[in-house]
Coordinates of N, CA, C and O in Angstrom, one line a residue:
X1 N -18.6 -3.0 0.5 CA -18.0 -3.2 1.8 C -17.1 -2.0 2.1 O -16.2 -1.7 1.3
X2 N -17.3 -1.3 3.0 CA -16.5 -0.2 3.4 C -14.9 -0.5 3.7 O -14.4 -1.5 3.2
X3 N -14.3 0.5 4.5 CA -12.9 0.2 4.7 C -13.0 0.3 6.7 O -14.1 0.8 7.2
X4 N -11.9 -0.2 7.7 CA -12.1 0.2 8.5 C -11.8 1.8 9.2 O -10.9 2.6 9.0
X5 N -13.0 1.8 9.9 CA -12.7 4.0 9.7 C -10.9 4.4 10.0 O -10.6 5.5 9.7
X6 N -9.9 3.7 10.6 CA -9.1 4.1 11.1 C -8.3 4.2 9.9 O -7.7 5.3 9.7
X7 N -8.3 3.0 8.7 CA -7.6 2.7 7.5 C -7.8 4.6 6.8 O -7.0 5.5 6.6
X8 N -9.0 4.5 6.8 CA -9.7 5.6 6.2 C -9.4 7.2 6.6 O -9.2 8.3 6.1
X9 N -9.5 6.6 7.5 CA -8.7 8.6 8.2 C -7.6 8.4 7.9 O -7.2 9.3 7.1
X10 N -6.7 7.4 8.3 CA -5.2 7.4 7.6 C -4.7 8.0 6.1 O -3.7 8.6 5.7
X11 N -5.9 7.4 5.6 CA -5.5 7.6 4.0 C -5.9 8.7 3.7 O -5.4 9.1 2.6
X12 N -6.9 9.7 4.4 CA -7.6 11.3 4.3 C -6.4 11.8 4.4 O -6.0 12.5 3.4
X13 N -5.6 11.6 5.7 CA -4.4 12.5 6.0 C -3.2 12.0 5.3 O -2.1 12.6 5.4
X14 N -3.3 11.0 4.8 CA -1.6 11.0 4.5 C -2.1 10.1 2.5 O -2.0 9.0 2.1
X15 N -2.6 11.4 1.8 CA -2.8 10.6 0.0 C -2.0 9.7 -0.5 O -2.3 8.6 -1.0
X16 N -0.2 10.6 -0.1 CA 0.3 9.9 -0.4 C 0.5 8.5 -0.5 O 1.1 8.1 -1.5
X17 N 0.2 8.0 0.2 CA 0.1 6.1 0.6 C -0.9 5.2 -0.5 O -1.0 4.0 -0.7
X18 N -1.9 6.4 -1.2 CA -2.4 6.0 -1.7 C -1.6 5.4 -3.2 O -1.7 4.4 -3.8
X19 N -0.8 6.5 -3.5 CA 0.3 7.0 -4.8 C 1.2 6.0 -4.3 O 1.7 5.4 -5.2
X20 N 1.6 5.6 -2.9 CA 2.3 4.4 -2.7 C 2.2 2.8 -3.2 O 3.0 1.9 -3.5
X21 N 0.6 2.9 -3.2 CA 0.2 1.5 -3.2 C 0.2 1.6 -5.0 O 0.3 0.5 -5.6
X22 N 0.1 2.4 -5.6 CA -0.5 2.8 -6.8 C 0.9 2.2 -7.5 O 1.0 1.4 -8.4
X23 N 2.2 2.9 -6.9 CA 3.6 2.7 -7.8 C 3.5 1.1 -7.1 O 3.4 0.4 -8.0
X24 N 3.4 0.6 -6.4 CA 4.1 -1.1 -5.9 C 2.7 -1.7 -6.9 O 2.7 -2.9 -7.2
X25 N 1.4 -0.9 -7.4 CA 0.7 -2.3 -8.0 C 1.7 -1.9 -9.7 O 1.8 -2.8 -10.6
X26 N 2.2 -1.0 -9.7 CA 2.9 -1.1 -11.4 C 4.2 -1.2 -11.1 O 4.7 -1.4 -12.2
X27 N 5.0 -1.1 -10.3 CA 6.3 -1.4 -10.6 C 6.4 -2.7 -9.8 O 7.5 -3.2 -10.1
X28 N 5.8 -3.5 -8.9 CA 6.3 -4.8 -8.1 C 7.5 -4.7 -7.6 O 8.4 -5.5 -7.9
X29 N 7.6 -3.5 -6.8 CA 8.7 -3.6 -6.1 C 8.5 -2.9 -5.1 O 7.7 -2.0 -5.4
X30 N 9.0 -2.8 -3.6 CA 8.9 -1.8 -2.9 C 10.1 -0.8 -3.3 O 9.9 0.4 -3.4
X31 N 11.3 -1.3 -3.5 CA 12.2 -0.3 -3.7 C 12.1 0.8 -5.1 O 12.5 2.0 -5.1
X32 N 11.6 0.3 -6.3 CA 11.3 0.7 -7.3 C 10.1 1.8 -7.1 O 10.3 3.0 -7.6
X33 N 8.9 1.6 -6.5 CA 7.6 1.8 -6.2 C 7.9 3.4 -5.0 O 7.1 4.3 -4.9
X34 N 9.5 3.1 -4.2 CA 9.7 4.3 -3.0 C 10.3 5.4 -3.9 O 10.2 6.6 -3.7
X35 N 11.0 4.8 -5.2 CA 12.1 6.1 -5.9 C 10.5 6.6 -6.4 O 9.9 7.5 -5.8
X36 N 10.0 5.9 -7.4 CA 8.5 6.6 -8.1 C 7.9 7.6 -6.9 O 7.5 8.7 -7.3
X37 N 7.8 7.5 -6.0 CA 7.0 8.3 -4.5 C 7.9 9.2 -4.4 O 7.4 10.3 -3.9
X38 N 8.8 9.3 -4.5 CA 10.3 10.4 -4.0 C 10.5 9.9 -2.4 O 10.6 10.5 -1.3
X39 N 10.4 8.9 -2.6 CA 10.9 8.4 -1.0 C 11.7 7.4 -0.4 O 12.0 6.5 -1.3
X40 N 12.4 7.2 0.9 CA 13.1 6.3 1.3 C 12.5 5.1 1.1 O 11.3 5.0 1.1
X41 N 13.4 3.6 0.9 CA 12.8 2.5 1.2 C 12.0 2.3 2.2 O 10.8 1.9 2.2
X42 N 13.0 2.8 3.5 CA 12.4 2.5 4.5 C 11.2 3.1 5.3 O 10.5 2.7 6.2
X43 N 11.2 4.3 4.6 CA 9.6 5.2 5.1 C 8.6 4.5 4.3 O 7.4 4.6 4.7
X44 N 9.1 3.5 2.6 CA 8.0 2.7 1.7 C 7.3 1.6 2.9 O 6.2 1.2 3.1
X45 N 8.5 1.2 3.6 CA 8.4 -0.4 4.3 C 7.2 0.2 5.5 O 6.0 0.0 5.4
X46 N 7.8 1.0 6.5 CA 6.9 1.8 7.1 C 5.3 2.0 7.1 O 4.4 1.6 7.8
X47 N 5.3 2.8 5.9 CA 4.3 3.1 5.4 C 3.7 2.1 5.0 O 2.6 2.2 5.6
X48 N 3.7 0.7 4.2 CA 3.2 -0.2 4.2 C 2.9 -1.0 5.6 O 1.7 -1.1 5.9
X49 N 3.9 -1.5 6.6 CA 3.7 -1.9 7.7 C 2.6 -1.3 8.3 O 2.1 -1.9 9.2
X50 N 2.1 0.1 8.2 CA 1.1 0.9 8.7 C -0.3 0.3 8.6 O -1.1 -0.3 9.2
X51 N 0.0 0.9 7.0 CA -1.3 0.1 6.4 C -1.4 -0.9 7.0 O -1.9 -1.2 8.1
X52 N -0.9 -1.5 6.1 CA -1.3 -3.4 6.8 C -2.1 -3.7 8.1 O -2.9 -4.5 8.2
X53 N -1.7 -2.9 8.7 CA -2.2 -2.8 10.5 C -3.0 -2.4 10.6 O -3.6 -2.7 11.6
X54 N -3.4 -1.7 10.0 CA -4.6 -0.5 9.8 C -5.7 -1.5 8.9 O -6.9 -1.5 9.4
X55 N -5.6 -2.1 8.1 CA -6.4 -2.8 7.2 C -6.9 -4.1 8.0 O -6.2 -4.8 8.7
X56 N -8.6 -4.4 7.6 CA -8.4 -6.0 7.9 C -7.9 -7.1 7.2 O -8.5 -8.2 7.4
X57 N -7.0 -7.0 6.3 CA -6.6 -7.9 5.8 C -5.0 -7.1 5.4 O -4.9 -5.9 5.7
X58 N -4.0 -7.7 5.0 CA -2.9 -6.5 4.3 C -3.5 -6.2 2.9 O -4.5 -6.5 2.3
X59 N -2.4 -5.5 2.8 CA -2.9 -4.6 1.3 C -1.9 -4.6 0.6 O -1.9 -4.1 -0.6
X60 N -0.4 -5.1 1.3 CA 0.6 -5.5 0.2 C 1.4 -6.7 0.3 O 2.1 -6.9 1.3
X61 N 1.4 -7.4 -0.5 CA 2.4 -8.6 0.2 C 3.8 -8.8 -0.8 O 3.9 -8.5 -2.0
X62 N 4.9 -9.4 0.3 CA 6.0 -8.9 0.3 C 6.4 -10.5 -0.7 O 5.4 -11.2 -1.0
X63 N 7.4 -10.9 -0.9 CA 8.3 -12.3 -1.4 C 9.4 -11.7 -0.9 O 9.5 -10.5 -0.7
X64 N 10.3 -12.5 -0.6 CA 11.2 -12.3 -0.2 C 12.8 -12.4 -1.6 O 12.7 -12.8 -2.7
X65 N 14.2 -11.8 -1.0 CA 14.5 -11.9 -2.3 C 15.1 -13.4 -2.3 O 15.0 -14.2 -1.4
X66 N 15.9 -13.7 -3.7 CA 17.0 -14.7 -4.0 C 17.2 -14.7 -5.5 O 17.6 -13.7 -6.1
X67 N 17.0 -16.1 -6.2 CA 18.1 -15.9 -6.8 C 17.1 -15.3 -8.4 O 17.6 -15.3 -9.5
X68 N 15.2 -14.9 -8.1 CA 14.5 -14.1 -9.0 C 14.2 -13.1 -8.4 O 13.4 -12.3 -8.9
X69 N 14.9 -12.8 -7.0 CA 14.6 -11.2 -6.8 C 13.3 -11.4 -6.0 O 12.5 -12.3 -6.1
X70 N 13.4 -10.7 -5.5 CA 11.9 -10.5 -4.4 C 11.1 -9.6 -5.1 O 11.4 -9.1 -6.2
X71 N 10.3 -9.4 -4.6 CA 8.7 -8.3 -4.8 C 7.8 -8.4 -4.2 O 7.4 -9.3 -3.5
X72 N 7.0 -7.1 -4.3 CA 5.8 -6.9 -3.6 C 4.7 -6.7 -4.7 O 4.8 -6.4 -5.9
X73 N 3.5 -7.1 -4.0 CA 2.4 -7.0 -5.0 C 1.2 -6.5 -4.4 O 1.2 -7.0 -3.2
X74 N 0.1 -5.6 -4.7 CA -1.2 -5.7 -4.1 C -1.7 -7.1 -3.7 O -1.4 -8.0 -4.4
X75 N -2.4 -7.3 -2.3 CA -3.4 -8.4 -2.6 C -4.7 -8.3 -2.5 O -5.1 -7.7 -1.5
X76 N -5.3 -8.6 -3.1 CA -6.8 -8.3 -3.0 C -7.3 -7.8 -2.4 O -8.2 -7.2 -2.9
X77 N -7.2 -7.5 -1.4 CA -7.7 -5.9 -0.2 C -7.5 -5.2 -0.4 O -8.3 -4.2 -0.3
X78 N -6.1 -5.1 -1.1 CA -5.1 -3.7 -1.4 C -5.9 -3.4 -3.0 O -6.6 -2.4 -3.2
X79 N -5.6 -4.0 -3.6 CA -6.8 -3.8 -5.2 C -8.1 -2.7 -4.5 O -8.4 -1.5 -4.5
X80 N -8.6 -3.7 -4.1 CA -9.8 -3.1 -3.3 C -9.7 -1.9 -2.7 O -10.7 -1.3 -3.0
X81 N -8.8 -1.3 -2.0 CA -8.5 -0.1 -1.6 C -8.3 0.8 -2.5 O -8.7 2.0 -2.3
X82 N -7.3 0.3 -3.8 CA -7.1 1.7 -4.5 C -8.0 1.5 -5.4 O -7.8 2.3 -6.3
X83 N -9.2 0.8 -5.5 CA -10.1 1.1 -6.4 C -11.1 2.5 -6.1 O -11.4 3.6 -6.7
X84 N -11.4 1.7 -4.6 CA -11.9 2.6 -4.5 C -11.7 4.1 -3.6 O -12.6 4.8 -3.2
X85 N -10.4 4.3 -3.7 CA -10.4 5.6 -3.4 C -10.4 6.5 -4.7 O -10.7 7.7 -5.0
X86 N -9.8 5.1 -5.7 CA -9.8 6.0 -7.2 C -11.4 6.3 -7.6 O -11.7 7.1 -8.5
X87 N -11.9 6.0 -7.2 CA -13.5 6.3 -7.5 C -14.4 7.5 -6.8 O -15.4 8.1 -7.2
X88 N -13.7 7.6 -5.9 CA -13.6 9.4 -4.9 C -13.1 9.9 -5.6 O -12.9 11.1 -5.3

């Protein structure tokens, strides 16, 4: 199954996002996942809210925090995505 072409041009021009999704599937964190990128939280949150929009399905999902801390994780779309651009 392909990706939607817009997802796809997105990710041609901007790799980084890919090395985004790559640090949030090993560190489970957005904020952990933005220091690994050399980037702001809020350009991580961004950058994911993009995606997401861009994807038919999201590609990262959020928990919110309390008293075990919040996290983000791939969800199966998002797997799906960096598989296969790792395979390019």
């Amino acid at each position: 199954m392909s990706l939607p072409a817009l997802l796809t041009q997105h990710i041609a021009r901007r790799p980084q996002r890919i090395a985004l999704l790559q640090h949030i599937a090993e560190q489970g964190s957005i904020t952990r996942a933005a220091k690994a990128a050399g980037i702001s939280y809020k350009a991580a949150w961004d950058a994911i809210d993009e995606l997401n929009n861009l994807a038919r399905q999201p590609l990262v999902e959020r928990s919110t925090g309390g008293r075990g801390g919040g996290g983000a994780r791939l969800s199966v779309e998002g797997e799906r995505v960096l598989r296969l651009y790792q395979r390019l």
